[in-house]
mmCIF file with all atom_site columns, C-alpha atoms in Angstrom:
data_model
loop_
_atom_site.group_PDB
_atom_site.id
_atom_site.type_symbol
_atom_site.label_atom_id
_atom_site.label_alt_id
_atom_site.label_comp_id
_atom_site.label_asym_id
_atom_site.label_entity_id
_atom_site.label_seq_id
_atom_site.pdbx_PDB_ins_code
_atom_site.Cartn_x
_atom_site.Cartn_y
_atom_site.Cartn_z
_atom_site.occupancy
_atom_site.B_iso_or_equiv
_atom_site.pdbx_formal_charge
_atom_site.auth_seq_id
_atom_site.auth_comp_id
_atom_site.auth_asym_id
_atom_site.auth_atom_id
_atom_site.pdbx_PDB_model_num
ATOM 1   C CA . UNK A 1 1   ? 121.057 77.375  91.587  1.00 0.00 ? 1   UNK A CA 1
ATOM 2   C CA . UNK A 1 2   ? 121.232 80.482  94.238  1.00 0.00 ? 2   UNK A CA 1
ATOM 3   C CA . UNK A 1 3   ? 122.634 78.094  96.706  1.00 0.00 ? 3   UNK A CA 1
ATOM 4   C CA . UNK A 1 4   ? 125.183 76.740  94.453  1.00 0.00 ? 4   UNK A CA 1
ATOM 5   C CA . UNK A 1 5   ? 126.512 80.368  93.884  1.00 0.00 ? 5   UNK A CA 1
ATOM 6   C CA . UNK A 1 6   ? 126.354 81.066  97.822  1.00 0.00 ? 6   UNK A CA 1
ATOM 7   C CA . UNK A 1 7   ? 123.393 82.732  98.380  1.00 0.00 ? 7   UNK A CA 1
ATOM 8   C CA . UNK A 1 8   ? 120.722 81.802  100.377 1.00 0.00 ? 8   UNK A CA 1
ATOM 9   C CA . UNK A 1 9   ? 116.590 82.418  100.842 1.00 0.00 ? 9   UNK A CA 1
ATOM 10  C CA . UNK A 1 10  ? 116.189 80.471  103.860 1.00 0.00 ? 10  UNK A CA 1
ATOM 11  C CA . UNK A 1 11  ? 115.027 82.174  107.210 1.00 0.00 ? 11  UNK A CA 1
ATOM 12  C CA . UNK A 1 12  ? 115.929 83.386  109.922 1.00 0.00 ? 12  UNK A CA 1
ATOM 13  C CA . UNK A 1 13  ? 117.278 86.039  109.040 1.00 0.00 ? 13  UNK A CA 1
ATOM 14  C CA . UNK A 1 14  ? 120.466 84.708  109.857 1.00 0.00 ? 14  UNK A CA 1
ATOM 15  C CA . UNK A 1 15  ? 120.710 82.394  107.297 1.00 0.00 ? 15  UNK A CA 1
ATOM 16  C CA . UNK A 1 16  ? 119.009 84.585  104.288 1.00 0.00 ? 16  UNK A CA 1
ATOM 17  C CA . UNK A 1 17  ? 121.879 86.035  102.148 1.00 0.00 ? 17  UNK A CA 1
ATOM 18  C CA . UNK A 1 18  ? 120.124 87.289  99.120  1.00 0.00 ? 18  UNK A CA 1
ATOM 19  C CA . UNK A 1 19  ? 123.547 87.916  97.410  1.00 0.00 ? 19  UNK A CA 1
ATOM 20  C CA . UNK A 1 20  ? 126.627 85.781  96.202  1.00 0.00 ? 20  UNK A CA 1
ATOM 21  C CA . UNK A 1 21  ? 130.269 86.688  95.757  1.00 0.00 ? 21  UNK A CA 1
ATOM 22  C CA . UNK A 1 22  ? 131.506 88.218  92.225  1.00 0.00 ? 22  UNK A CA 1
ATOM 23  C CA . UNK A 1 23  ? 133.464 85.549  90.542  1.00 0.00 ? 23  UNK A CA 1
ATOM 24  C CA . UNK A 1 24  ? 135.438 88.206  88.616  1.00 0.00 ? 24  UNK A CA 1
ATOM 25  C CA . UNK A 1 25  ? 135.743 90.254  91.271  1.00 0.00 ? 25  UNK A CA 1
ATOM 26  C CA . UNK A 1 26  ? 139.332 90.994  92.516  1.00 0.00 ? 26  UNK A CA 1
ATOM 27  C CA . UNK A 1 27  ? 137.867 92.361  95.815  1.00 0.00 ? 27  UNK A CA 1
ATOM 28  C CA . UNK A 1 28  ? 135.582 89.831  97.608  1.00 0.00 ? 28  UNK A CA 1
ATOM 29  C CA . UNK A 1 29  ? 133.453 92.151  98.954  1.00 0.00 ? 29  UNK A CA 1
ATOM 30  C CA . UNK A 1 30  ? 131.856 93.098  95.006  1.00 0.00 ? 30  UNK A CA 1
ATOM 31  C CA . UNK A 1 31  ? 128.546 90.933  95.214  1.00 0.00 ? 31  UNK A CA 1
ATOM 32  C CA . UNK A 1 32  ? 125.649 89.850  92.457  1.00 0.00 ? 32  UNK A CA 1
ATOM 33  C CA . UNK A 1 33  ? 122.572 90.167  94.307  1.00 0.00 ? 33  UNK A CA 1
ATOM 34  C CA . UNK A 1 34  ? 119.752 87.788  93.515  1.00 0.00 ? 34  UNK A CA 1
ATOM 35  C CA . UNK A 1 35  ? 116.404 89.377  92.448  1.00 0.00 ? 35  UNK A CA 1
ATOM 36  C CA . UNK A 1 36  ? 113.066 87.237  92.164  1.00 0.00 ? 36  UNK A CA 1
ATOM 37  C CA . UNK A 1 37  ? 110.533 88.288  89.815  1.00 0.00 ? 37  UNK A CA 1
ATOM 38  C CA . UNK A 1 38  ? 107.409 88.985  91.806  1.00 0.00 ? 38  UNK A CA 1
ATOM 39  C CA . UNK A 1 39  ? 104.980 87.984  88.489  1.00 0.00 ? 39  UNK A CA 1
ATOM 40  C CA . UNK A 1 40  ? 107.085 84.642  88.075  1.00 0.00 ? 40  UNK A CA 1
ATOM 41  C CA . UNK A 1 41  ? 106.871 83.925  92.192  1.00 0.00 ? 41  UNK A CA 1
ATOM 42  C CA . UNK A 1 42  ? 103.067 85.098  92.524  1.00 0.00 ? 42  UNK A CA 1
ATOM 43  C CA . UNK A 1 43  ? 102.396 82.281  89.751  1.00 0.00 ? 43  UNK A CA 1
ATOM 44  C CA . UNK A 1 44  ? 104.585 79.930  91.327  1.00 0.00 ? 44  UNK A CA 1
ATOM 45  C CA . UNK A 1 45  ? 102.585 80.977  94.727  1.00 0.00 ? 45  UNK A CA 1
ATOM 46  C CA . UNK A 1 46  ? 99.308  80.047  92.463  1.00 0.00 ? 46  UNK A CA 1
ATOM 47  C CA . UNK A 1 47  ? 100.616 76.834  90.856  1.00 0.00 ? 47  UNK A CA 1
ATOM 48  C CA . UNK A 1 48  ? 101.453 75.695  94.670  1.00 0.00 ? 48  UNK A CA 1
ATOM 49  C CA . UNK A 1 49  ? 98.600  76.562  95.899  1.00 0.00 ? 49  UNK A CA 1
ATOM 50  C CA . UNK A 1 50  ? 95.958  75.174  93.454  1.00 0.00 ? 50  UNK A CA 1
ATOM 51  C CA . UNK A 1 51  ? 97.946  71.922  92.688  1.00 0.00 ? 51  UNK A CA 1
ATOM 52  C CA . UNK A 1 52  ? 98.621  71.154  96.727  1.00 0.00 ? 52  UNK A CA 1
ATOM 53  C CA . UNK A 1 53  ? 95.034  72.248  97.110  1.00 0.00 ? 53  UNK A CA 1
ATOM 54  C CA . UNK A 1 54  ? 96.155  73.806  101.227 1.00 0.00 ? 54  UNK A CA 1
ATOM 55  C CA . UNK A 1 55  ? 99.043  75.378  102.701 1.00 0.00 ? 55  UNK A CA 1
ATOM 56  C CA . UNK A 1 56  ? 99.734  75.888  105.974 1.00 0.00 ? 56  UNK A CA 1
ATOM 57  C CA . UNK A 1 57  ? 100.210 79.621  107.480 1.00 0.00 ? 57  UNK A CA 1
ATOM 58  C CA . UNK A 1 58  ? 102.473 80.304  110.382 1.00 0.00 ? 58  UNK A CA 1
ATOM 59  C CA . UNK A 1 59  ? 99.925  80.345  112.554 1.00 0.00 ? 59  UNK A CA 1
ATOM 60  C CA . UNK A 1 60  ? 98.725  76.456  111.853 1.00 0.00 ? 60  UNK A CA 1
ATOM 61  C CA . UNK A 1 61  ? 95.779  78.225  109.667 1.00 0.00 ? 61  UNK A CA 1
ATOM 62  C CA . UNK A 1 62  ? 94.724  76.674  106.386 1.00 0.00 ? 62  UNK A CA 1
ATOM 63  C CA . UNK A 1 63  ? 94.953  78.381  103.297 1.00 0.00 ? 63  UNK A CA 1
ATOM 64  C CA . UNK A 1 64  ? 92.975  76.083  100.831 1.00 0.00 ? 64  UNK A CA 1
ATOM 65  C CA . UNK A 1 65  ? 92.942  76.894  96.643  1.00 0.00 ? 65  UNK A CA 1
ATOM 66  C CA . UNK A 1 66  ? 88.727  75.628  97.423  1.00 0.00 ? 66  UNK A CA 1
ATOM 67  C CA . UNK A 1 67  ? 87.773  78.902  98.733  1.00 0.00 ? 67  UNK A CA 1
ATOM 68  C CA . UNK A 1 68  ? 88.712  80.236  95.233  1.00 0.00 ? 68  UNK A CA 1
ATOM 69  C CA . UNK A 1 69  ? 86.675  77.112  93.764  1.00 0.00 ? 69  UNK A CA 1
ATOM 70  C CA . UNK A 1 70  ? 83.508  77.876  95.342  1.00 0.00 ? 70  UNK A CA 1
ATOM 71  C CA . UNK A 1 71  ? 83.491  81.520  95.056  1.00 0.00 ? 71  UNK A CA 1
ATOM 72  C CA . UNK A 1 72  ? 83.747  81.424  91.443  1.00 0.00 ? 72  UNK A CA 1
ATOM 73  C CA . UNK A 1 73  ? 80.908  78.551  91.444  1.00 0.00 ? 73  UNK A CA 1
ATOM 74  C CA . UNK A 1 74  ? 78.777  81.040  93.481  1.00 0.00 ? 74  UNK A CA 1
ATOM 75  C CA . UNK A 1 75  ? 79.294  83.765  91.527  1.00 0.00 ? 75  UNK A CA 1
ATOM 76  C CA . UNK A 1 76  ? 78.843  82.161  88.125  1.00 0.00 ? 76  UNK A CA 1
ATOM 77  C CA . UNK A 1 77  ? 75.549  80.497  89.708  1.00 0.00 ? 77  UNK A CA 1
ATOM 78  C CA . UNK A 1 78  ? 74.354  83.849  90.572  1.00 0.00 ? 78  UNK A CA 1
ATOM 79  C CA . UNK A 1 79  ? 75.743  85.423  87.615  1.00 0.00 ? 79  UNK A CA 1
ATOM 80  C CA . UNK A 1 80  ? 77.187  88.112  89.075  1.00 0.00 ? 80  UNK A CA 1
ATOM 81  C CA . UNK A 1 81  ? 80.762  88.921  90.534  1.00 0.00 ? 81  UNK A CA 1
ATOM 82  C CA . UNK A 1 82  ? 81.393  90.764  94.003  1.00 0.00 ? 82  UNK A CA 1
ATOM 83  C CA . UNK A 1 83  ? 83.497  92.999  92.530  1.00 0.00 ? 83  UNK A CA 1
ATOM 84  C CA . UNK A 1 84  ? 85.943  91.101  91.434  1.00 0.00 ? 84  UNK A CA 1
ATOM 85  C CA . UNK A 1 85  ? 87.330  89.048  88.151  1.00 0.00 ? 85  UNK A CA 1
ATOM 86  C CA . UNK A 1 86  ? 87.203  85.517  89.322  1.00 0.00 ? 86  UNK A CA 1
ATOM 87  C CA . UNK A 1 87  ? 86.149  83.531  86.451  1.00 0.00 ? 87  UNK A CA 1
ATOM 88  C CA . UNK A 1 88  ? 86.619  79.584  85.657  1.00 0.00 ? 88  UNK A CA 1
ATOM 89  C CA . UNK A 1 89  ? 90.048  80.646  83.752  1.00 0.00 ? 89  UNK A CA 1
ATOM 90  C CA . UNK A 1 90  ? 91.555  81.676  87.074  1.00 0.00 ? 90  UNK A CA 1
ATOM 91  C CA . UNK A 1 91  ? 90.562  78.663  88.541  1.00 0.00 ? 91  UNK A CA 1
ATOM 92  C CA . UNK A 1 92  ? 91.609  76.265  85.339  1.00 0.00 ? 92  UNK A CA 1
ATOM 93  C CA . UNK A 1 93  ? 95.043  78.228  85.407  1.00 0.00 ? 93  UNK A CA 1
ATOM 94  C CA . UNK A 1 94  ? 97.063  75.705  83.622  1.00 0.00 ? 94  UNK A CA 1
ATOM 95  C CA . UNK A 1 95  ? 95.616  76.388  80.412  1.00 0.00 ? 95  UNK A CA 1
ATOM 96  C CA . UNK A 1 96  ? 97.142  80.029  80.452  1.00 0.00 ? 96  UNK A CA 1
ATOM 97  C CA . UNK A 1 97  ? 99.270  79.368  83.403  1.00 0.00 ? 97  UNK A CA 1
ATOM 98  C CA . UNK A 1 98  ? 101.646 81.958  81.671  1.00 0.00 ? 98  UNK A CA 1
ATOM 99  C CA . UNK A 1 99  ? 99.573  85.021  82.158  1.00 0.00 ? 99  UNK A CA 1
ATOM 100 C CA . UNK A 1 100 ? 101.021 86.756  84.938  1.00 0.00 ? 100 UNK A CA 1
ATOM 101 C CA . UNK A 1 101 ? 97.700  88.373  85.523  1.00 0.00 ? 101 UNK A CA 1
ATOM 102 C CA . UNK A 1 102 ? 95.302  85.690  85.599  1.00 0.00 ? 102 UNK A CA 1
ATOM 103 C CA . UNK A 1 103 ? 97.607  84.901  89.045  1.00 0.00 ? 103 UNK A CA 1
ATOM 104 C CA . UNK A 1 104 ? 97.600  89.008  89.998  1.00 0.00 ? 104 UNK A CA 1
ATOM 105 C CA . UNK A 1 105 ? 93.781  88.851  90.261  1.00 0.00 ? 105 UNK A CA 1
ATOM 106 C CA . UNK A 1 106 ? 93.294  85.955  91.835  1.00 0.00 ? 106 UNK A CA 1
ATOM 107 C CA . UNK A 1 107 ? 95.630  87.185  94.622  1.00 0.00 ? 107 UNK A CA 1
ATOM 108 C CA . UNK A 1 108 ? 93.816  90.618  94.315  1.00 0.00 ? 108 UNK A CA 1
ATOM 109 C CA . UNK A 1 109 ? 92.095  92.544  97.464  1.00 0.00 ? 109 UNK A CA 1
ATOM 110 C CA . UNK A 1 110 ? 88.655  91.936  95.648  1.00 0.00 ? 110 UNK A CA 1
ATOM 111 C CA . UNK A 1 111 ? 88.466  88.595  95.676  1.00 0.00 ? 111 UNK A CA 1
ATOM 112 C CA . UNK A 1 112 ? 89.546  89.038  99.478  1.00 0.00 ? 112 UNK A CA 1
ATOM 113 C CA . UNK A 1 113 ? 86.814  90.985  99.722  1.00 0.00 ? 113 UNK A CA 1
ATOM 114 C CA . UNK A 1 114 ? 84.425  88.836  98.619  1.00 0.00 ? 114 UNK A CA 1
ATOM 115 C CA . UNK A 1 115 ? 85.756  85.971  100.537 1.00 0.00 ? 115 UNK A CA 1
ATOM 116 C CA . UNK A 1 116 ? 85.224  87.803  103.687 1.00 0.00 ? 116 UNK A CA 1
ATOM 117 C CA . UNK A 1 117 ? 82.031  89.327  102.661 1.00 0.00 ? 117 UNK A CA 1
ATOM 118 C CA . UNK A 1 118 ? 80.716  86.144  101.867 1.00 0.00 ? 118 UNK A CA 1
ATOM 119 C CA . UNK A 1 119 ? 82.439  84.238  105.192 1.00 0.00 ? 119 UNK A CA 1
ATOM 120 C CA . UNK A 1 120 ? 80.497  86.853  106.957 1.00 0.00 ? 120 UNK A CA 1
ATOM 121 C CA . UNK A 1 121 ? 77.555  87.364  105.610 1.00 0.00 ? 121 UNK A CA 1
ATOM 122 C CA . UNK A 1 122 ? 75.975  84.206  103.625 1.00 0.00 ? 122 UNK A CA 1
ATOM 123 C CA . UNK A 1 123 ? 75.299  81.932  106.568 1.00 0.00 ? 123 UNK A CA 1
ATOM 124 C CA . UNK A 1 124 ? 73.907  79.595  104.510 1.00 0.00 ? 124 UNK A CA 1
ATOM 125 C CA . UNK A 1 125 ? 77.213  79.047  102.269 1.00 0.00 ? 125 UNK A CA 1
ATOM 126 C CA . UNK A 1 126 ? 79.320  77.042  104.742 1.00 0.00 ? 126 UNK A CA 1
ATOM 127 C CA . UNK A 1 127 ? 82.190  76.660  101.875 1.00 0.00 ? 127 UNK A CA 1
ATOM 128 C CA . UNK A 1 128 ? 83.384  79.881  103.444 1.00 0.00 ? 128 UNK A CA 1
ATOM 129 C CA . UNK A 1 129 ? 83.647  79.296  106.669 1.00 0.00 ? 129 UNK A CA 1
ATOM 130 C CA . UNK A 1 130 ? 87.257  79.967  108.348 1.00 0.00 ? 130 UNK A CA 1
ATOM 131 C CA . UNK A 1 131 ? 88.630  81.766  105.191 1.00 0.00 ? 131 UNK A CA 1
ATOM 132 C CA . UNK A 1 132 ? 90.409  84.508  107.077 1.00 0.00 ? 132 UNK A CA 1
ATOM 133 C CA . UNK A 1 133 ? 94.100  82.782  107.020 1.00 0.00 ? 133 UNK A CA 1
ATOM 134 C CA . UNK A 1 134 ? 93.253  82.960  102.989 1.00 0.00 ? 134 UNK A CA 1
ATOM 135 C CA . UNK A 1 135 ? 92.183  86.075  103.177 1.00 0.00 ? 135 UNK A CA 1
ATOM 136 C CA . UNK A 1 136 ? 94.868  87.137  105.155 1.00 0.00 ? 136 UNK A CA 1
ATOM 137 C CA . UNK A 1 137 ? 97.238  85.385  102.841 1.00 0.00 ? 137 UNK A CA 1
ATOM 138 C CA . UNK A 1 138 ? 95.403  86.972  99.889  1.00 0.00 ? 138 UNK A CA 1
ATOM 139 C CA . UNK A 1 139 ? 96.067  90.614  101.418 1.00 0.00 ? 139 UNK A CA 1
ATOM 140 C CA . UNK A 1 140 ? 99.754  89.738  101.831 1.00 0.00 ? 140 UNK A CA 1
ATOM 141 C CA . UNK A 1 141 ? 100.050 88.739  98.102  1.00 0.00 ? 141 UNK A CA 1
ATOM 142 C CA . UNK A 1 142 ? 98.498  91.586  96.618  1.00 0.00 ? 142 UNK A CA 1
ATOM 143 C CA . UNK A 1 143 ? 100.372 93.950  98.818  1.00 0.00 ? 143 UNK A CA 1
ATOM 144 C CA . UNK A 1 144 ? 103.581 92.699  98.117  1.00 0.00 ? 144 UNK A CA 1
ATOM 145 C CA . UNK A 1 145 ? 102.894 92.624  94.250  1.00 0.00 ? 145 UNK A CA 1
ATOM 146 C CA . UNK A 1 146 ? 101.830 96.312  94.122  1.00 0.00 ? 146 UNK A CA 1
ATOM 147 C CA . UNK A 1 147 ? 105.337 97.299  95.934  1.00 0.00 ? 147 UNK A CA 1
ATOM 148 C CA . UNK A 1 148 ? 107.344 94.835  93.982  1.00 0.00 ? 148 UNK A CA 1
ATOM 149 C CA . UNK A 1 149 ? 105.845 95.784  90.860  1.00 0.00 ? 149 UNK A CA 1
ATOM 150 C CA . UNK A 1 150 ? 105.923 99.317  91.312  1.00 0.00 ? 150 UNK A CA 1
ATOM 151 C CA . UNK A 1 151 ? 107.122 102.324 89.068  1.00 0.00 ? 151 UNK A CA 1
ATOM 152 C CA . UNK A 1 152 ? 104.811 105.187 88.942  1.00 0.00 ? 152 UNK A CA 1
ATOM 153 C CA . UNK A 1 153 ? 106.704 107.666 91.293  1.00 0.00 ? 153 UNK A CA 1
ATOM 154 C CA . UNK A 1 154 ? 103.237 109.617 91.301  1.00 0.00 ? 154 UNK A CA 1
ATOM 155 C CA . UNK A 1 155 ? 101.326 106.748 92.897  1.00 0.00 ? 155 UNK A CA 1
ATOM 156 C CA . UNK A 1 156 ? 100.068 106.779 96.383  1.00 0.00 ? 156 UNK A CA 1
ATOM 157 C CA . UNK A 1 157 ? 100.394 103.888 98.753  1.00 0.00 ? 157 UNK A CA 1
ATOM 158 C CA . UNK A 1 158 ? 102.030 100.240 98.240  1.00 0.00 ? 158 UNK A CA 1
ATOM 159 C CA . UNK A 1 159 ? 101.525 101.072 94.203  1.00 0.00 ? 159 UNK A CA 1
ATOM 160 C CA . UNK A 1 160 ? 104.184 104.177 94.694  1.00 0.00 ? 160 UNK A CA 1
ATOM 161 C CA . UNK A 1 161 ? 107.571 103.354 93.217  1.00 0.00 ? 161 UNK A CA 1
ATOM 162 C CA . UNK A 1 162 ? 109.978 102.347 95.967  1.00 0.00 ? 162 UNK A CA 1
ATOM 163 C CA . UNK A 1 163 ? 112.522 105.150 97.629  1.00 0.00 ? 163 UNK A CA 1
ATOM 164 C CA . UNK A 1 164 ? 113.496 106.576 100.999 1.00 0.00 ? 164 UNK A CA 1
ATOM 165 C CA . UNK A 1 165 ? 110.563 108.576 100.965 1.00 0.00 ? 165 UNK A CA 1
ATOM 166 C CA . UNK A 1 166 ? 108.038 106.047 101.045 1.00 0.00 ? 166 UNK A CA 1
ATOM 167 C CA . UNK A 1 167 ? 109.939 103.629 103.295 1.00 0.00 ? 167 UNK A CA 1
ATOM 168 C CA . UNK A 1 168 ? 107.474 103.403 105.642 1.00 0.00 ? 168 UNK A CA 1
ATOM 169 C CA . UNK A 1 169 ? 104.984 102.141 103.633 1.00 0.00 ? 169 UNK A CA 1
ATOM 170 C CA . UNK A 1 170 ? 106.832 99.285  101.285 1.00 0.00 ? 170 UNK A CA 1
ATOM 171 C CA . UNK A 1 171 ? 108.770 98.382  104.586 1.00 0.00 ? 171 UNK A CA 1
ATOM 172 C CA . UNK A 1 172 ? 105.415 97.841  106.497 1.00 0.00 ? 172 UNK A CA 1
ATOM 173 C CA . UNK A 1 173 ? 104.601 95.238  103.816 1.00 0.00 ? 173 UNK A CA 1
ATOM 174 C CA . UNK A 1 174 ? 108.029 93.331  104.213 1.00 0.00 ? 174 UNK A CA 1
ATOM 175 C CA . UNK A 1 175 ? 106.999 93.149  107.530 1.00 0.00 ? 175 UNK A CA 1
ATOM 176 C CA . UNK A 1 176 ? 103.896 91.252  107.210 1.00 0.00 ? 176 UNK A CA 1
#
């Protein structure tokens, strides 16, 4: 629909044109920007992800929906959690695939955590072996949701509501 109106997500950056022309707009330079939802695109993100089973990072790197799998079997098998919420509903998503944060904590720095804990330190459990472009994609995801979802202008960090002041910070995470 975007590109219908004009506007355009694609990259490089000369092609992205998050904005369309006014249709009522006697001067052509009045514009509707396009705004996407961060909790409707991170469970998009998980929908792809889980149904495709891998995608492929920039670098050629897999990011496979199994690592996710098998640390939730691990965990329930040791019935315990690594400090994180991972439980068979994240994992059978599409029977609450509505809940916004069933997808926020499976994209959460504590289940990147304990990816990379277990990657590095169970030998034995080879299911984690080259996680780190999921990992890495995991980071991305829950950084961008705690700008984009931002509104507490007394939080610290990426969970600080966005303005000149913090710049630095939210534009570090666009950069990614």
């Amino acid at each position: 629909m975007f590109s219908e109106l004009g506007a355009s997500f694609k990259f490089p950056e000369s092609e992205f044109k998050p904005y369309f022309p006014h249709p009522k707009a006697e001067n052509e330079n009045e514009r509707v920007y396009a705004l996407l939802d961060i909790c409707h695109m991170l469970k998009l993100v998980r929908n792809t992800l889980a149904e495709g089973g891998i995608l492929i990072d920039n670098e050629n790197k897999q990011i496979r929906w199994q690592y996710f799998v098998d640390l939730q079997k691990l965990q329930e098998a040791e019935g315990l959690r690594l400090a994180n919420k991972l439980k068979k509903v994240h994992i059978h998503w599409w029977q609450q695939k509505m809940k916004v944060n069933l997808a926020v904590q499976v994209f959460s720095s504590s289940v990147a955590d304990a990816l990379e804990f277990c990657s590095r330190h169970l030998a034995d459990y080879k299911e984690f072996k080259d996680c780190e472009a999921t990992v890495k994609f995991i980071r991305i995801f829950d950084n961008l949701f705690d700008v984009l979802n931002s509104r507490n202008p007394f939080a610290k960090g990426n969970k600080a509501a966005m303005h000149v002041g913090n710049k630095i910070v939210w534009n570090s995470v666009f950069d990614e």
